Amino acid sequence: MYANENKTNITFKWFGVAEKKTKIYQKFYNAQTTKAIIKEIDTFQPDLIHCFSIGATVTPQFMSYAKRKSIPIIQSFRDYYYICPKGYMLDITGKTIHEHNSFINCVLHHHPKKNLLYDSLLYLKQHLHKKIIKENISYFLTPSNNLTKLIKHTFNVEGETLPNPVLISNLLLEQKESKHLLFVGRLEPQKGVMTLLKAFQKINKELPNEHLKIVGSGSIRLELEAFVFKNKIKNVSFLGTKNREELTFLYASAKFIIVPSEILESYGNVILESFAFQKTVVISNLLGIQDEIIRSKSGLVFPHGDVEKLQEAIEILLTNPELKKELEVNSSSYIKELTFQKHLERLEIIYNRVLKSNKTIS
């Protein structure tokens, strides 16, 4: 990691990693990791604590102890769990949820539904943890402006957007010919792959030489493959899971990447990985990064679940090389500041600002 190879005042500590399974009560309060974190606080005596993940193995009760010791806490929110514990930000009709109003609505009407007991316990756990976090954090970070707005409204605390850094390297930019359309992600209903296949089915009739490659695994792979077989859609390849080296070649040789998500997602690292290879993207309007994509003119956005609009966006890029090139140039410019080094440099600036503010309050 960059922090280990360069001079930095940031120290990373990991807790709960070895615990693969937890009992129900540990999901509400994990005494083992809480005690370990408190012990680390007393031993290490940090100036500031930055939390990246609160869940079953690491619960937030240690935050109250840190606050009593006047240690400011920054919380990074990576998804929508603390807006709605279901996480999908969809109701059972498929409508997007933009705010969370009540226990009853969440348990009975938010997607995904499991059973009344499970959903009730999930809500209660989130409600307890959210209350603790809300009372104790000094600042928050999210990877997208959309999530920042929702967190600021929900937690009533100051924070800001810090985009994710690009973690994949591009050494093949000039070495690969663009040959295929590419999807990279889990093969689950909420990822919109069926919508993509329906759009490609129409494209396949008008542009029969185009090839779609689908990378990833998941619960609906057989269903997706059956749809392709039944409808005799040509040039669709299901490649399964690929390692970083294999992904590098697939990104480098893609014409562009399609991210058709049908749940509200906080960011979309596949988009940044695409930009690293100077590739543009077609994304649904449920990606948290859509505002940034529109503003930087680095990709096309379509209404989620809309087969015709997705088909139209794909065909625009396939038949308008001038626009495609413009979006590619803009995508490359967009990520110039998103290196891991610059990410940590900005983190340190934020840390120093929060520390200074904390001293003023004290």
Coordinates of C-alpha atoms in Angstrom, one line a residue:
M1 CA 0.0 0.0 0.0
Y2 CA 1.0 3.6 -0.7
A3 CA 0.8 4.4 3.1
N4 CA 3.3 1.7 3.9
E5 CA 5.8 2.6 1.2
N6 CA 5.8 6.4 1.7
K7 CA 6.2 8.8 4.6
T8 CA 2.8 9.3 6.1
N9 CA 1.3 10.0 9.6
I10 CA -1.6 7.7 8.8
T11 CA -1.7 4.2 10.5
F12 CA -4.1 1.6 9.3
K13 CA -5.5 -0.9 11.8
W14 CA -7.9 -3.8 11.0
F15 CA -10.3 -5.3 13.5
G16 CA -12.7 -8.2 13.2
V17 CA -11.2 -9.5 9.9
A18 CA -10.6 -13.0 11.4
E19 CA -14.2 -13.4 12.5
K20 CA -16.1 -15.0 9.7
K21 CA -19.3 -15.8 11.5
T22 CA -21.0 -13.9 14.3
K23 CA -24.0 -14.7 16.6
I24 CA -27.1 -12.5 16.4
Y25 CA -26.3 -10.5 19.5
Q26 CA -22.8 -9.8 18.2
K27 CA -24.3 -8.0 15.2
F28 CA -25.8 -5.5 17.7
Y29 CA -22.8 -5.3 20.0
N30 CA -19.5 -7.2 19.4
A31 CA -17.8 -7.0 22.7
Q32 CA -14.6 -8.7 21.5
T33 CA -13.8 -6.1 18.8
T34 CA -15.1 -3.2 20.9
K35 CA -12.7 -4.1 23.7
A36 CA -9.8 -4.6 21.2
I37 CA -10.4 -1.2 19.7
I38 CA -10.7 0.5 23.1
K39 CA -7.4 -1.1 24.1
E40 CA -5.8 0.1 20.9
I41 CA -7.1 3.6 21.6
D42 CA -5.5 3.6 25.0
T43 CA -2.2 2.1 23.7
F44 CA -1.8 4.0 20.4
Q45 CA -3.5 7.2 21.6
P46 CA -4.6 8.4 18.1
D47 CA -5.1 12.1 17.3
L48 CA -8.1 11.1 15.1
I49 CA -10.0 7.9 14.2
H50 CA -11.3 7.3 10.6
C51 CA -13.8 4.4 10.3
F52 CA -14.4 2.7 7.0
S53 CA -16.7 -0.1 7.9
I54 CA -19.2 -0.7 10.7
G55 CA -21.0 -4.1 10.6
A56 CA -21.3 -7.4 12.3
T57 CA -17.7 -7.9 13.3
V58 CA -17.0 -4.2 14.2
T59 CA -19.9 -2.4 16.0
P60 CA -19.8 1.3 16.8
Q61 CA -19.9 1.3 20.6
F62 CA -16.2 2.2 20.8
M63 CA -17.1 5.6 19.4
S64 CA -18.6 6.8 22.7
Y65 CA -15.3 6.0 24.5
A66 CA -13.3 7.8 21.8
K67 CA -15.5 10.9 22.1
R68 CA -15.1 11.0 25.9
K69 CA -11.4 11.1 25.3
S70 CA -11.9 14.1 22.9
I71 CA -10.8 12.1 19.9
P72 CA -12.6 13.2 16.7
I73 CA -14.1 10.5 14.5
I74 CA -14.5 10.6 10.7
Q75 CA -16.9 8.0 9.2
S76 CA -16.7 6.9 5.6
F77 CA -20.1 5.9 4.2
R78 CA -19.6 3.6 1.2
D79 CA -23.3 2.7 0.5
Y80 CA -26.9 3.5 1.4
Y81 CA -27.2 1.2 4.4
Y82 CA -27.5 4.0 6.9
I83 CA -30.2 5.6 4.8
C84 CA -32.2 2.4 4.5
P85 CA -31.0 -0.8 6.1
K86 CA -32.2 -2.8 3.1
G87 CA -29.5 -1.1 1.1
Y88 CA -31.1 -1.3 -2.3
M89 CA -33.0 2.0 -2.0
L90 CA -36.0 0.5 -3.8
D91 CA -39.5 -0.3 -2.7
I92 CA -41.2 -3.6 -3.6
T93 CA -42.7 -2.0 -6.8
G94 CA -39.2 -1.1 -8.1
K95 CA -39.5 2.7 -7.3
T96 CA -36.4 4.4 -6.1
I97 CA -36.4 5.6 -2.4
H98 CA -34.9 9.0 -1.8
E99 CA -35.6 9.2 1.9
H100 CA -36.4 6.8 4.8
N101 CA -39.5 7.6 6.8
S102 CA -40.5 4.7 9.0
F103 CA -40.0 1.3 10.4
I104 CA -43.2 0.0 9.0
N105 CA -42.5 1.2 5.5
C106 CA -39.0 -0.3 5.6
V107 CA -40.0 -3.7 6.9
L108 CA -43.1 -4.1 4.8
H109 CA -42.5 -2.2 1.6
H110 CA -38.7 -1.9 0.9
H111 CA -36.8 -4.3 -1.3
P112 CA -35.4 -6.9 -0.7
K113 CA -38.0 -8.6 1.5
K114 CA -36.9 -11.7 3.4
N115 CA -39.2 -12.3 6.4
L116 CA -40.7 -10.1 9.1
L117 CA -38.3 -11.3 11.9
Y118 CA -35.2 -10.8 9.8
D119 CA -36.2 -7.5 8.4
S120 CA -37.2 -6.2 11.8
L121 CA -33.9 -7.2 13.4
L122 CA -32.0 -5.7 10.5
Y123 CA -33.9 -2.4 10.9
L124 CA -33.3 -2.4 14.7
K125 CA -29.6 -3.1 14.3
Q126 CA -29.2 -0.3 11.8
H127 CA -31.3 2.1 14.0
L128 CA -29.1 1.4 17.1
H129 CA -25.8 1.8 15.2
K130 CA -27.0 4.9 13.4
K131 CA -27.9 6.6 16.7
I132 CA -24.5 5.8 18.1
I133 CA -22.7 7.0 15.0
K134 CA -24.8 10.2 14.8
E135 CA -24.0 11.1 18.4
N136 CA -20.2 10.6 18.1
I137 CA -18.8 11.4 14.6
S138 CA -17.3 14.8 13.9
Y139 CA -17.2 14.5 10.1
F140 CA -18.1 12.2 7.3
L141 CA -16.9 11.2 3.8
T142 CA -18.6 9.6 0.9
P143 CA -17.5 8.7 -2.7
S144 CA -20.3 10.6 -4.5
N145 CA -22.2 13.8 -4.3
N146 CA -25.6 12.1 -4.3
L147 CA -24.7 10.0 -1.2
T148 CA -23.2 13.1 0.5
K149 CA -26.5 14.9 0.2
L150 CA -28.4 12.0 1.7
I151 CA -26.0 11.4 4.6
K152 CA -25.8 15.2 5.4
H153 CA -29.6 15.3 5.6
T154 CA -29.9 12.1 7.6
F155 CA -27.0 12.7 10.1
N156 CA -27.1 16.5 10.3
V157 CA -23.3 16.6 10.5
E158 CA -20.6 18.2 8.2
G159 CA -19.0 16.1 5.6
E160 CA -17.8 16.1 2.0
T161 CA -17.3 14.0 -1.2
L162 CA -14.0 12.2 -1.6
P163 CA -14.1 10.2 -4.8
N164 CA -12.6 6.7 -4.8
P165 CA -9.0 6.4 -6.2
V166 CA -8.4 4.4 -9.3
L167 CA -6.8 1.1 -8.2
I168 CA -6.3 -0.6 -11.6
S169 CA -3.2 0.1 -13.7
N170 CA -3.3 0.6 -17.5
L171 CA -0.2 -0.5 -19.4
L172 CA -1.9 -1.5 -22.6
L173 CA -3.6 1.7 -23.8
E174 CA -2.0 1.7 -27.3
Q175 CA -1.6 -2.0 -27.6
K176 CA -5.2 -3.3 -28.0
E177 CA -7.7 -2.9 -30.7
S178 CA -11.3 -2.1 -29.6
K179 CA -13.4 -5.2 -30.3
H180 CA -16.3 -5.7 -27.9
L181 CA -18.8 -4.1 -25.5
L182 CA -18.1 -5.0 -21.9
F183 CA -20.1 -5.5 -18.7
V184 CA -18.2 -6.2 -15.4
G185 CA -20.1 -7.0 -12.2
R186 CA -22.2 -9.5 -10.3
L187 CA -24.8 -11.4 -12.2
E188 CA -27.7 -10.5 -9.9
P189 CA -31.2 -9.1 -10.8
Q190 CA -30.4 -5.6 -9.4
K191 CA -27.4 -5.2 -11.7
G192 CA -29.6 -4.8 -14.8
V193 CA -27.9 -7.4 -17.0
M194 CA -31.2 -8.7 -18.3
T195 CA -32.0 -5.2 -19.5
L196 CA -28.6 -5.1 -21.2
L197 CA -29.3 -8.4 -23.0
K198 CA -32.7 -7.2 -24.2
A199 CA -31.1 -4.0 -25.5
F200 CA -28.3 -6.0 -27.2
Q201 CA -30.8 -8.3 -28.7
K202 CA -32.2 -5.4 -30.7
I203 CA -28.7 -4.1 -31.5
N204 CA -27.8 -7.5 -32.7
K205 CA -30.3 -7.4 -35.5
E206 CA -29.1 -4.0 -36.8
L207 CA -25.4 -4.4 -36.1
P208 CA -24.8 -8.2 -36.2
N209 CA -21.0 -8.0 -35.9
E210 CA -21.0 -6.4 -32.5
H211 CA -19.9 -8.6 -29.6
L212 CA -20.9 -8.3 -25.9
K213 CA -18.7 -9.8 -23.2
I214 CA -20.1 -10.3 -19.7
V215 CA -17.6 -10.7 -16.8
G216 CA -18.8 -11.9 -13.4
S217 CA -20.7 -14.6 -11.7
G218 CA -23.9 -14.7 -9.7
S219 CA -27.3 -16.3 -9.0
I220 CA -28.9 -15.5 -12.4
R221 CA -26.1 -16.6 -14.7
L222 CA -28.0 -19.7 -15.9
E223 CA -31.2 -17.5 -16.4
L224 CA -29.2 -15.0 -18.5
E225 CA -27.6 -17.7 -20.6
A226 CA -31.0 -19.4 -21.2
F227 CA -32.4 -16.0 -22.4
V228 CA -29.5 -15.7 -24.9
F229 CA -30.0 -19.3 -26.1
K230 CA -33.8 -19.0 -26.4
N231 CA -33.7 -15.8 -28.3
K232 CA -30.8 -16.8 -30.5
I233 CA -28.7 -13.7 -29.6
K234 CA -25.4 -14.0 -31.3
N235 CA -22.0 -12.8 -30.1
V236 CA -22.7 -12.8 -26.3
S237 CA -19.9 -14.4 -24.2
F238 CA -20.2 -15.2 -20.5
L239 CA -16.7 -15.2 -19.2
G240 CA -17.2 -15.8 -15.5
T241 CA -14.9 -14.2 -12.8
K242 CA -11.6 -12.8 -14.0
N243 CA -8.5 -11.8 -12.2
R244 CA -6.9 -8.3 -12.4
E245 CA -4.5 -9.3 -15.2
E246 CA -7.3 -10.8 -17.3
L247 CA -9.5 -7.7 -16.6
T248 CA -6.7 -5.5 -17.9
F249 CA -6.9 -7.1 -21.4
L250 CA -10.7 -7.0 -21.4
Y251 CA -10.8 -3.3 -20.5
A252 CA -8.1 -2.4 -22.9
S253 CA -9.8 -4.1 -25.9
A254 CA -13.3 -2.9 -25.1
K255 CA -15.1 -0.3 -27.3
F256 CA -16.8 1.0 -24.1
I257 CA -18.3 -0.3 -20.8
I258 CA -21.9 -0.6 -19.8
V259 CA -23.1 -0.3 -16.2
P260 CA -26.9 -0.8 -16.2
S261 CA -27.6 -1.0 -12.5
E262 CA -31.2 -1.0 -11.3
I263 CA -30.5 -0.2 -7.7
L264 CA -29.2 3.0 -6.3
E265 CA -25.4 2.6 -6.0
S266 CA -23.1 5.0 -4.2
Y267 CA -20.4 5.1 -6.8
G268 CA -19.3 2.5 -9.3
N269 CA -15.6 1.5 -9.3
V270 CA -16.1 -0.2 -12.7
I271 CA -16.5 3.3 -14.2
L272 CA -13.2 4.5 -12.8
E273 CA -11.5 1.4 -14.1
S274 CA -13.0 2.0 -17.5
F275 CA -11.7 5.6 -17.5
A276 CA -8.2 4.3 -16.6
F277 CA -8.2 2.7 -20.0
Q278 CA -9.5 5.9 -21.7
K279 CA -12.9 4.2 -22.3
T280 CA -16.2 5.9 -22.0
V281 CA -19.3 4.4 -20.3
V282 CA -23.0 4.0 -20.6
I283 CA -24.5 4.0 -17.1
S284 CA -28.0 4.0 -15.6
N285 CA -29.2 7.0 -13.7
L286 CA -29.0 5.1 -10.4
L287 CA -25.2 5.3 -10.2
G288 CA -24.2 7.9 -7.6
I289 CA -21.5 9.2 -9.9
Q290 CA -24.0 10.2 -12.6
D291 CA -23.8 13.9 -11.8
E292 CA -20.0 13.8 -12.2
I293 CA -20.3 11.9 -15.5
I294 CA -22.8 14.4 -16.9
R295 CA -20.8 17.4 -15.7
S296 CA -17.5 16.1 -17.1
K297 CA -19.1 14.9 -20.3
S298 CA -17.3 11.6 -20.0
G299 CA -20.2 9.1 -20.6
L300 CA -23.9 8.6 -21.4
V301 CA -26.6 8.2 -18.8
F302 CA -29.9 6.4 -19.5
P303 CA -33.0 5.8 -17.3
H304 CA -32.6 2.6 -15.4
G305 CA -34.5 -0.4 -16.7
D306 CA -35.4 1.3 -20.0
V307 CA -34.4 -1.1 -22.7
E308 CA -35.0 1.3 -25.6
K309 CA -33.0 4.2 -24.0
L310 CA -30.1 1.8 -23.3
Q311 CA -30.2 0.5 -26.9
E312 CA -30.3 4.1 -28.1
A313 CA -27.3 5.1 -26.0
I314 CA -25.2 2.1 -27.1
E315 CA -26.1 2.7 -30.8
I316 CA -25.0 6.4 -30.5
L317 CA -21.6 5.3 -29.3
L318 CA -21.3 2.6 -32.0
T319 CA -22.3 5.0 -34.8
N320 CA -20.8 8.3 -33.7
P321 CA -17.0 8.0 -33.5
E322 CA -16.5 11.7 -33.0
L323 CA -18.7 11.8 -29.9
K324 CA -17.2 8.6 -28.6
K325 CA -13.7 10.0 -28.9
E326 CA -14.7 13.2 -27.2
L327 CA -16.2 11.3 -24.2
E328 CA -13.0 9.1 -24.1
V329 CA -10.7 12.2 -23.9
N330 CA -12.9 13.6 -21.1
S331 CA -12.9 10.4 -19.2
S332 CA -9.1 10.3 -19.2
S333 CA -9.0 13.9 -17.9
Y334 CA -11.6 13.1 -15.2
I335 CA -9.4 10.6 -13.4
K336 CA -6.1 12.4 -13.5
E337 CA -6.6 13.6 -9.9
L338 CA -7.9 10.3 -8.7
T339 CA -4.6 8.5 -8.0
F340 CA -4.1 6.8 -4.7
Q341 CA -1.3 9.2 -3.8
K342 CA -3.5 12.2 -4.3
H343 CA -6.3 10.5 -2.4
L344 CA -4.2 10.1 0.7
E345 CA -2.8 13.6 0.3
R346 CA -6.4 15.0 0.4
L347 CA -7.2 12.7 3.3
E348 CA -4.4 14.2 5.3
I349 CA -5.7 17.7 4.5
I350 CA -9.1 16.7 5.8
Y351 CA -7.6 15.1 8.9
N352 CA -5.7 18.3 9.7
R353 CA -8.8 20.4 9.2
V354 CA -10.9 18.2 11.5
L355 CA -8.2 18.2 14.1
K356 CA -7.9 21.9 14.1
S357 CA -11.7 22.3 14.4
N358 CA -11.7 19.8 17.3
K359 CA -9.1 21.8 19.2
T360 CA -11.1 25.0 18.7
I361 CA -14.2 23.3 20.1
S362 CA -12.3 21.9 23.0

